Tab-separated table of C-alpha atoms and ligand atoms in Angstrom:
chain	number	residue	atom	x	y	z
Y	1	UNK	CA	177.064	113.360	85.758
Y	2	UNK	CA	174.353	110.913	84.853
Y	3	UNK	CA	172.572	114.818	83.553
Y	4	UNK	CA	175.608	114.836	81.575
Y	5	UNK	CA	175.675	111.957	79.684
Y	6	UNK	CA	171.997	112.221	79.322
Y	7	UNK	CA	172.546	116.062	77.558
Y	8	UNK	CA	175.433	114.611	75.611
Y	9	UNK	CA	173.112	111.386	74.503
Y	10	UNK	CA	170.458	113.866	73.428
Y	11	UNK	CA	172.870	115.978	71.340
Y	12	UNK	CA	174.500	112.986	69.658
Y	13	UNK	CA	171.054	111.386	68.935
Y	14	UNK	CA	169.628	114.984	67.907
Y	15	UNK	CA	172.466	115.074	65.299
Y	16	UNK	CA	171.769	111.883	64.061
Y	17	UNK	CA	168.143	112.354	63.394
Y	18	UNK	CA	169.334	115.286	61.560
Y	19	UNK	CA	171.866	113.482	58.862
Y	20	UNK	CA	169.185	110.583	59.249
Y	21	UNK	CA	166.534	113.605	58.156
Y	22	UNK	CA	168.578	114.979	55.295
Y	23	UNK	CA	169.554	111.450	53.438
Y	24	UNK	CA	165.531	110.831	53.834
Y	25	UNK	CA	164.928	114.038	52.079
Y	26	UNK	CA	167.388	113.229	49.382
Y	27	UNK	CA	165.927	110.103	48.417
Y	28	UNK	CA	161.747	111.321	48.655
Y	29	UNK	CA	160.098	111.165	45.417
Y	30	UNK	CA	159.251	114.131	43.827
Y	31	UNK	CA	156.291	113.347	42.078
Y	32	UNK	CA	153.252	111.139	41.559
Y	33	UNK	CA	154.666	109.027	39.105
Y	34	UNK	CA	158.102	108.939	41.288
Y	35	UNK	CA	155.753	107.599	43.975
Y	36	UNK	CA	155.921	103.793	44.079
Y	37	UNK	CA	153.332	101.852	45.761
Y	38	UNK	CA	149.760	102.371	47.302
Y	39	UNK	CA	147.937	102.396	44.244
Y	40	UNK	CA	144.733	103.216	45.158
Y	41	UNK	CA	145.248	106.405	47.879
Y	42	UNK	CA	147.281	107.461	44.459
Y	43	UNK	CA	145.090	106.947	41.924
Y	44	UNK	CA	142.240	108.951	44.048
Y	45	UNK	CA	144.396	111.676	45.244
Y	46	UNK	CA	145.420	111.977	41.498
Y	47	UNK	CA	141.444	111.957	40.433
Y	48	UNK	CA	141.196	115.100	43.031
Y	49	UNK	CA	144.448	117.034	42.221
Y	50	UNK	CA	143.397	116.768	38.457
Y	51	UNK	CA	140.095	117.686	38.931
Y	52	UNK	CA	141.018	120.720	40.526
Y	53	UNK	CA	143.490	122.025	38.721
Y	54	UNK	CA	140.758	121.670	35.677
Y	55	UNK	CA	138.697	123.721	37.886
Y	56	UNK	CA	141.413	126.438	38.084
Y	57	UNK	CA	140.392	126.465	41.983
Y	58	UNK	CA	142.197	124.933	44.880
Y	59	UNK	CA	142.290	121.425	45.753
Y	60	UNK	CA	140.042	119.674	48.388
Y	61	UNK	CA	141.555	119.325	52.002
Y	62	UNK	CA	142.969	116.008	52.095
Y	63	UNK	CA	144.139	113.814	54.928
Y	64	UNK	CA	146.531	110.979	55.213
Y	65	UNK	CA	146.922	108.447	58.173
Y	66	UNK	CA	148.544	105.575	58.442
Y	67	UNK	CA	151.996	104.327	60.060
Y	68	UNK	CA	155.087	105.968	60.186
Y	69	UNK	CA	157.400	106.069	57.670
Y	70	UNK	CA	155.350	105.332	55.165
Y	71	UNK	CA	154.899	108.398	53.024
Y	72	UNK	CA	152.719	111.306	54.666
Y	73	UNK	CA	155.045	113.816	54.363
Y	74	UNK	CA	155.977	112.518	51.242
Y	75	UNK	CA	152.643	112.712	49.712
Y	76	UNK	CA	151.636	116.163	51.007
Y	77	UNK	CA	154.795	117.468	49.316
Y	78	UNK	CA	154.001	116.064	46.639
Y	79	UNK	CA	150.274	117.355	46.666
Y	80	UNK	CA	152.263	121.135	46.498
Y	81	UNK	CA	154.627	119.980	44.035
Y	82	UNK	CA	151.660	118.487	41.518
Y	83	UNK	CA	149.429	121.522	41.761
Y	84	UNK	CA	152.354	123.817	41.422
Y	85	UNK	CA	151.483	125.603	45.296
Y	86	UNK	CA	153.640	126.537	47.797
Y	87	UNK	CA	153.893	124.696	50.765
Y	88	UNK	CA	153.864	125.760	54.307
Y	89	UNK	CA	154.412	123.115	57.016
Y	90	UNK	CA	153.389	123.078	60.730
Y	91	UNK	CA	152.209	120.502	63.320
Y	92	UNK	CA	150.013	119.694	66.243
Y	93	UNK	CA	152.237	119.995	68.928
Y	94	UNK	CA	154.282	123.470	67.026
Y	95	UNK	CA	150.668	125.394	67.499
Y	96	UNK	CA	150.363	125.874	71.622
Y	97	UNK	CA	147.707	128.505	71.318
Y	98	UNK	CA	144.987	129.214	69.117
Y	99	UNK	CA	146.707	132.525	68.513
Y	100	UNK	CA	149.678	130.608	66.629
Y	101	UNK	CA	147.107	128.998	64.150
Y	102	UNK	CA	145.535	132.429	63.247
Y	103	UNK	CA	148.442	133.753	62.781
Y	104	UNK	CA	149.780	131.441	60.127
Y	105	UNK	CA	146.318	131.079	58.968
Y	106	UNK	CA	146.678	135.043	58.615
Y	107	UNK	CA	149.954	134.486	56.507
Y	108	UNK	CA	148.783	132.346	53.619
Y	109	UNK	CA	148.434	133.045	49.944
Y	110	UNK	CA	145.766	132.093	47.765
Y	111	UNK	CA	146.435	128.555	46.694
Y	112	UNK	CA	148.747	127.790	49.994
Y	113	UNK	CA	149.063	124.113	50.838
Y	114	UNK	CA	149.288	124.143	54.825
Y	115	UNK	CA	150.493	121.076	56.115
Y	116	UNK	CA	150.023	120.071	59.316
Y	117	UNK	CA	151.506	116.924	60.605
Y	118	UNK	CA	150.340	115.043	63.582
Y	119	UNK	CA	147.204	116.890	62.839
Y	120	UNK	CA	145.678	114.629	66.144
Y	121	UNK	CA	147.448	116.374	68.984
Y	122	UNK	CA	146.274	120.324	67.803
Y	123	UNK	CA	144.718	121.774	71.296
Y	124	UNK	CA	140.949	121.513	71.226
Y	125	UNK	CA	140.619	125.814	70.846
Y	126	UNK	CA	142.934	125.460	67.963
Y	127	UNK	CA	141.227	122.804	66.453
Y	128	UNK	CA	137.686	124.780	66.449
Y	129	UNK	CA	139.567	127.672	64.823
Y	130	UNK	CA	140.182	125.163	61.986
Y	131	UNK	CA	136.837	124.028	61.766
Y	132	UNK	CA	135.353	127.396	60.644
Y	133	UNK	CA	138.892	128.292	58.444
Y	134	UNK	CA	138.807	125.056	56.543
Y	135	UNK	CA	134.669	125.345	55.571
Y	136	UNK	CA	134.474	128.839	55.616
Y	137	UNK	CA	137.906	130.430	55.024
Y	138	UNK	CA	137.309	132.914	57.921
Y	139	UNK	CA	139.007	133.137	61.134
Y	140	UNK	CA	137.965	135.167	64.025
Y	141	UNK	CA	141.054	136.932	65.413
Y	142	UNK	CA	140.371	138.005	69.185
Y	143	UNK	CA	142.176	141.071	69.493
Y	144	UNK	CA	142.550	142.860	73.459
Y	145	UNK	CA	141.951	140.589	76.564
Y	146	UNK	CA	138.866	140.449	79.329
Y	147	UNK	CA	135.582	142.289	78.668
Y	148	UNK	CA	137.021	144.738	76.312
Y	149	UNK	CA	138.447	142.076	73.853
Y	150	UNK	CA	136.763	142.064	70.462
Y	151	UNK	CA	136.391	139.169	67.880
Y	152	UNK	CA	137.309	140.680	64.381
Y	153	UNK	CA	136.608	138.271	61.384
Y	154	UNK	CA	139.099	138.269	58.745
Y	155	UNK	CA	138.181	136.428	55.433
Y	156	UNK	CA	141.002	133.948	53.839
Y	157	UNK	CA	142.066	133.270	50.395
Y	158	UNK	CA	140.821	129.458	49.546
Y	159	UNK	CA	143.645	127.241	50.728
Y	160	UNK	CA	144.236	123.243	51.005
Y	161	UNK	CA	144.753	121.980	54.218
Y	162	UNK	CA	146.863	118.364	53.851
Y	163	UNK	CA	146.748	116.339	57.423
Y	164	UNK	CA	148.842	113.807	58.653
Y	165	UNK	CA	148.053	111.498	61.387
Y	166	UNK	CA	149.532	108.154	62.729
Y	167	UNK	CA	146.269	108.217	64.876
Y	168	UNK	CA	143.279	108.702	62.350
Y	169	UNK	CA	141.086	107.448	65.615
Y	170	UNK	CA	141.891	110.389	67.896
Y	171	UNK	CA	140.376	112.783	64.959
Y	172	UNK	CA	137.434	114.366	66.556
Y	173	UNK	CA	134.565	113.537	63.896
Y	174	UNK	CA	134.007	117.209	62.990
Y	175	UNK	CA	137.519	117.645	62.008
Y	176	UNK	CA	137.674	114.201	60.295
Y	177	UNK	CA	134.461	115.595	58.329
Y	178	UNK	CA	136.161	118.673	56.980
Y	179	UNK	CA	138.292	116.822	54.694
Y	180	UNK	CA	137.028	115.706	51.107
Y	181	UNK	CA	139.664	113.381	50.863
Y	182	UNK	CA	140.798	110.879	53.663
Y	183	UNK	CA	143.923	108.414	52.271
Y	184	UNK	CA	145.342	105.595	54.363
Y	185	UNK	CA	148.020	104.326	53.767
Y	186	UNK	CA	148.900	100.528	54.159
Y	187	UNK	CA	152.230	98.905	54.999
Y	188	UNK	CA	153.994	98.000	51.213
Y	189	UNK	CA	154.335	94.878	49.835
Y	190	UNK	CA	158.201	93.696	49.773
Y	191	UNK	CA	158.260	94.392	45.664
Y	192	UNK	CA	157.264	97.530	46.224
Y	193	UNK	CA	159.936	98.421	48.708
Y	194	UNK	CA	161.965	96.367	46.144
Y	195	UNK	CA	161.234	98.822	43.621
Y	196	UNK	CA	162.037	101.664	46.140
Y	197	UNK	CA	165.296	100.274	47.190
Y	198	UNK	CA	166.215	99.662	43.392
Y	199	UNK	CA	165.355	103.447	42.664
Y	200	UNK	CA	167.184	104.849	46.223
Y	201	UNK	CA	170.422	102.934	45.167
Y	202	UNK	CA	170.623	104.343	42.265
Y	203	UNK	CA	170.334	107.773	43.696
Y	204	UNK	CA	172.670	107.005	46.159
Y	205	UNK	CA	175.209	105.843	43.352
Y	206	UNK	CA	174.947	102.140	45.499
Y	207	UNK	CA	175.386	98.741	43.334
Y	208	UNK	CA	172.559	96.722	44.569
Y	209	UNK	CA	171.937	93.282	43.819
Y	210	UNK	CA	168.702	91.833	43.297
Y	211	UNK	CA	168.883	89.502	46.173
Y	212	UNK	CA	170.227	91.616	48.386
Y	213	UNK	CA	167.108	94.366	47.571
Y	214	UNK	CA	165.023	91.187	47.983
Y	215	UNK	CA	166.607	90.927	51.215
Y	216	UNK	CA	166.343	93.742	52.687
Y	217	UNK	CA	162.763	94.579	51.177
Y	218	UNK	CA	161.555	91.967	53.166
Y	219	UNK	CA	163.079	92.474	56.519
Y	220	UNK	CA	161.891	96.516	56.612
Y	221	UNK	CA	158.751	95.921	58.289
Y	222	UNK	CA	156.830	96.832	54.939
Y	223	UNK	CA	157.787	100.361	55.147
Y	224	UNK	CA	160.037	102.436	52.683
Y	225	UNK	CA	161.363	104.744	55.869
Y	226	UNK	CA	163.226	101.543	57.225
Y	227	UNK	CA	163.995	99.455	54.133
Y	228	UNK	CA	166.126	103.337	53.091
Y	229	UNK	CA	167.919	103.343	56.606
Y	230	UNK	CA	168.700	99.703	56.060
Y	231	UNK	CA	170.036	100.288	52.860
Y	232	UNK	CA	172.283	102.797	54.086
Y	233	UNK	CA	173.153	100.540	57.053
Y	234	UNK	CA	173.954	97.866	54.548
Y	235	UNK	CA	176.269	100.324	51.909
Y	236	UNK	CA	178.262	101.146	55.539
Y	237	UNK	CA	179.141	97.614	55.875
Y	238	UNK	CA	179.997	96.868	52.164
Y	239	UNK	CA	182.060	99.623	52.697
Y	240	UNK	CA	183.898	98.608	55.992
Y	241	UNK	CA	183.721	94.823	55.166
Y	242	UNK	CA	183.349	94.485	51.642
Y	243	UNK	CA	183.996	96.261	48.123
Y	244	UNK	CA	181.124	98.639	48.440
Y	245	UNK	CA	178.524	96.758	46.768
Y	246	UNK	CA	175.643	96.039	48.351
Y	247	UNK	CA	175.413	92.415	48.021
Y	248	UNK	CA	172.990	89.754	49.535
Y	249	UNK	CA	176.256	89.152	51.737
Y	250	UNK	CA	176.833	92.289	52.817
Y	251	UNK	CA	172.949	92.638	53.562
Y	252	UNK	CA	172.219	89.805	55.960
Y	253	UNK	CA	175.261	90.707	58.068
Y	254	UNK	CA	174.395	94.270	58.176
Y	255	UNK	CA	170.967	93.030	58.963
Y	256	UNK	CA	171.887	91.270	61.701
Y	257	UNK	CA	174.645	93.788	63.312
Y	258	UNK	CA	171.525	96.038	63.452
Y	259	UNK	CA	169.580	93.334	65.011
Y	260	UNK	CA	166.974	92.955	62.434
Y	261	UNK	CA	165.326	89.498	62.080
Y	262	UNK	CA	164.567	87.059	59.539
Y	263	UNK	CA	161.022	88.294	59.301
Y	264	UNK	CA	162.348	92.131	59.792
Y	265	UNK	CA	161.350	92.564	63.773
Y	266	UNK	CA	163.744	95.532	65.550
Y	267	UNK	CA	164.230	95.674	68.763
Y	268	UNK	CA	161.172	97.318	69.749
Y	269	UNK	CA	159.241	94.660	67.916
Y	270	UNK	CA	160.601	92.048	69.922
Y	271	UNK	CA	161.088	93.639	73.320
Y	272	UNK	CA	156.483	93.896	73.170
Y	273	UNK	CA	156.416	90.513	71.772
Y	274	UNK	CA	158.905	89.267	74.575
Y	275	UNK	CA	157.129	91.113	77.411
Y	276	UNK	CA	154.100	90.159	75.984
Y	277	UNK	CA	154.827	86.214	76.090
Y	278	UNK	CA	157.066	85.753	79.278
Y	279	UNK	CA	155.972	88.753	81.157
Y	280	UNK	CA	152.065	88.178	80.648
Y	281	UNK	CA	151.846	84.849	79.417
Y	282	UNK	CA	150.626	85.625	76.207
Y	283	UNK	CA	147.899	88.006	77.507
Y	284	UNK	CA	145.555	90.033	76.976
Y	285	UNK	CA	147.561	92.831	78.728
Y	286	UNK	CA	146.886	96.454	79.021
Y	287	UNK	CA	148.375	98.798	76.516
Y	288	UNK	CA	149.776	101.011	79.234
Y	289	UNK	CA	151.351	98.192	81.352
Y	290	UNK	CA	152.679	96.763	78.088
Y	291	UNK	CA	154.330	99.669	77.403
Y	292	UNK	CA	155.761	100.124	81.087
Y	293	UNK	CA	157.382	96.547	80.636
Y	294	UNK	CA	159.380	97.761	77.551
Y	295	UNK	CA	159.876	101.388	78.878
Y	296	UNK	CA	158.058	102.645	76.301
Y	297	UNK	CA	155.382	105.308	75.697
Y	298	UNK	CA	152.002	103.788	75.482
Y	299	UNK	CA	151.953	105.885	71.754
Y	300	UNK	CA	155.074	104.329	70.241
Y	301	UNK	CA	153.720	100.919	71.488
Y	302	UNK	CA	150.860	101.327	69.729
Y	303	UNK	CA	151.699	103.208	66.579
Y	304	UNK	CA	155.085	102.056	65.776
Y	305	UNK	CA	155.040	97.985	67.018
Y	306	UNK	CA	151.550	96.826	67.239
Y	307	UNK	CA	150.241	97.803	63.864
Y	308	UNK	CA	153.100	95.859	62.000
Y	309	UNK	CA	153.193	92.667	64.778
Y	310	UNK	CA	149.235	92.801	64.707
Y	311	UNK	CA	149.704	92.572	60.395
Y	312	UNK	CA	152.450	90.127	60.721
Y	313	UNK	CA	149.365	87.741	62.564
Y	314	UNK	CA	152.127	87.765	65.605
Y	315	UNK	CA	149.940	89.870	68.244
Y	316	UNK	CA	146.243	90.113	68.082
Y	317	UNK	CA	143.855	92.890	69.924
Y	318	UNK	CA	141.287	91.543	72.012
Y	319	UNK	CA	138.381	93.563	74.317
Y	320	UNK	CA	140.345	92.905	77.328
Y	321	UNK	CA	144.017	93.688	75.755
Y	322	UNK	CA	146.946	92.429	73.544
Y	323	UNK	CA	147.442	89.074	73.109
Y	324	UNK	CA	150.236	86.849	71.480
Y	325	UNK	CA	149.268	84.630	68.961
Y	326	UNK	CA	150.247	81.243	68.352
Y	327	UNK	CA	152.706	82.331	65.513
Y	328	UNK	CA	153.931	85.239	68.023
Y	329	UNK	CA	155.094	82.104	70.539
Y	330	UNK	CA	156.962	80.431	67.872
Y	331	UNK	CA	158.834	83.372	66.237
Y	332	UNK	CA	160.510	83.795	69.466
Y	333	UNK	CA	160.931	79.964	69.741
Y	334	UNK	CA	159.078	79.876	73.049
Y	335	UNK	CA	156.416	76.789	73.625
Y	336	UNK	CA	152.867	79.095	73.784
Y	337	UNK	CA	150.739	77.834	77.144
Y	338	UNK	CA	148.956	74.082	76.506
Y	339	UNK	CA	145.140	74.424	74.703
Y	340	UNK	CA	146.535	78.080	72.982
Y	341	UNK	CA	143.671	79.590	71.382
Y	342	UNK	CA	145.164	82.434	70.380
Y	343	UNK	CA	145.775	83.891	74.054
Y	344	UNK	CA	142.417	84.241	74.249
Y	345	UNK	CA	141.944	81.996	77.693
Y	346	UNK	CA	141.214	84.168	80.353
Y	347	UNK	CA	144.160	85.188	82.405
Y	348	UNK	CA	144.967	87.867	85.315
Y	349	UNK	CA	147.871	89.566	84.392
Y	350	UNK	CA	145.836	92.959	83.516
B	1	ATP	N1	155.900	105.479	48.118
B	1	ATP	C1	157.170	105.786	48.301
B	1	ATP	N2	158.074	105.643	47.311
B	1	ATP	C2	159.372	105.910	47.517
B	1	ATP	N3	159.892	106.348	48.692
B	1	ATP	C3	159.040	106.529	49.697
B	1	ATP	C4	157.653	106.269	49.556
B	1	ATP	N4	157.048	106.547	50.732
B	1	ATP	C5	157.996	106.968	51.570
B	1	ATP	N5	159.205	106.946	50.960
B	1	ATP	C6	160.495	107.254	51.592
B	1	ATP	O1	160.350	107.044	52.990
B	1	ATP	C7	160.727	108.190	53.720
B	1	ATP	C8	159.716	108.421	54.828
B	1	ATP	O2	158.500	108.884	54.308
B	1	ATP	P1	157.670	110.064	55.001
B	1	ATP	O3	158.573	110.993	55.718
B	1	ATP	O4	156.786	110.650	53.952
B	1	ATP	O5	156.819	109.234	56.036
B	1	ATP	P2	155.662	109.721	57.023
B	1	ATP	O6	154.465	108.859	56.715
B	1	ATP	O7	155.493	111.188	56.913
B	1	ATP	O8	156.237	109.328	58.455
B	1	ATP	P3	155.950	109.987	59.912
B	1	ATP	O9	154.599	109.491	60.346
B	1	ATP	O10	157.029	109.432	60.774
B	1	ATP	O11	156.030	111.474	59.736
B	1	ATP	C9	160.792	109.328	52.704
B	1	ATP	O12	161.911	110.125	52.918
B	1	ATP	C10	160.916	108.671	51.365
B	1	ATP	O13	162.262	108.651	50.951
B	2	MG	MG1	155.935	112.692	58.285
């Protein structure tokens, strides 16, 4: 029974990432220009697609890290789109063997943009394959098994590898090195997702008011994936509730039926800080028995929450493990131990 429910969770939440996918791919820009935000990783990234296309020769590989949500994806579609290539997509954990690299390696045309998200959890033999395919455009194909199994070399048409990574730090240094153009991308500032919201309303045929785009830019955790799910969140309540606009009424309730906070923590967000302050008082706590206390993967802990609570000046990192700052205590209205420095007092909760 309890199988059940758990099959029956995973197909309704498998559905909803799908509708959740497709209104996200409605709403990506298209373009550069389209692009809003993160001025400089555009400005270079324009200064190399430019270049190359001057060149008449393919584009440098080129890869992105940063946070989720925050326009990888985006931006290596984009890279295809500018330079007029088609794009093939893939991903760490799709290529098992370093058979399934050759062969889509194999597969691609001159100019190809191969994308390949999570580019920090390809196997180590695939990885090596890439090595030699992204400097040398060759890949040895291994064709028989045991002693009689030969290596053939097969040359490949110049191509543009885009990466994406959430973990730039896991990047082995000789794959890191193979790419002429590393962008990272930085949580947006709240008129930037402004300016996103503005332009997503209008493609979703939304009235938005300026305060209530104010609103919601600010509570979205500085990223565009979030402040475009709120949005939508918000037009269902305007529509339930209200007239269908999306005004600064409609946004704070909808904000806080989804349990979003005043300075745009979810749930996650506040389950670490929570564990982190009346769990471990405060710290420094291990990653991994962080994440245990909110029945989380260690991973999501520390790509999806800590990056924006450590920006936010909530959480800090320390040598010995995460701590809750000063601020962090008073966001959750809890009284932070006597002499706080910043959690930094030694403690023995690791
Ligand atoms: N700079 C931007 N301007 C406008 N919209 C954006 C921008 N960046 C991202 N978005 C919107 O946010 C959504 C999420 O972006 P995207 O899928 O590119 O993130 P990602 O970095 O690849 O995330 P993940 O690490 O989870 O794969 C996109 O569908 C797009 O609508
Ligand atoms: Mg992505």
């Amino acid at each position: 029974m309890a199988d059940e429910i758990d099959d029956l969770e995973r197909v309704v939440s498998a559905e909803a990432d799908a509708i959740e996918r497709s209104s996200e791919a409605a709403l990506r820009p298209r373009n550069l220009d389209e692009f809003v935000g993160q001025r400089v990783v555009r400005e270079q990234l324009s200064l190399v697609l430019r270049a190359a296309m001057a060149r008449g020769g393919t584009s440098d590989h080129v890869l992105l890290s940063g946070p989720p949500g925050l326009g990888k994806t985006t931006l290596a579609m984009i890279i295809a789109a500018e330079t007029g290539s088609t794009l093939r997509v893939t991903s760490g954990p799709a290529i098992a063997h370093a058979g399934d690299l050759a062969a889509i390696l194999s597969s691609l045309d001159e100019g190809d943009v191969l994308f390949i998200d999570e580019i920090h959890r390809l196997a180590r033999p695939a990885e090596e394959m890439l090595y030699l395919a992204m400097e040398d455009f060759r890949v040895d194909v291994v064709v028989g098994k045991g002693p009689g199994a030969t290596s053939i070399p097969l040359t490949l048409p110049s191509f543009t590898v885009v990466g994406a990574t959430t973990r730039a730090g896991l990047l082995p240094a000789p794959l890191r090195d193979r790419f002429g153009f590393t962008g990272h991308l930085d949580f947006y500032e709240p008129d930037e997702l402004k300016a996103i919201l503005v332009r997503s309303a209008g493609m979703l045929d939304l009235s938005v008011s300026h305060d209530a785009a104010a609103e919601i830019a600010s509570r979205s955790r500085g990223t565009p994936r979030i402040a475009n799910r709120l949005l939508r969140r918000v037009r269902d309540w305007a529509e339930v509730h209200g007239d269908g606009r999306a005004t600064l009424t409609a946004a704070r309730a909808a904000l806080e039926v989804y349990e979003v906070d005043a300075r745009g923590l979810d749930r996650l967000d506040r389950a670490v800080l929570g564990a982190l302050c009346t769990r471990f008082g405060g710290g420094p706590v291990g990653l991994t028995t962080l994440a245990v206390a909110v029945g989380e993967e260690p991973e999501t802990v520390e790509t999806v929450a800590e990056p924006f609570l450590v920006r936010e000046g909530l959480m800090g990192r320390s040598p010995r493990g995460r701590i809750a700052t000063p601020a962090g205590w008073e966001h959750l209205g809890l009284k932070g131990p006597e002499h706080s420095d910043g959690g930094a007092t030694t403690r023995l909760f690791e």
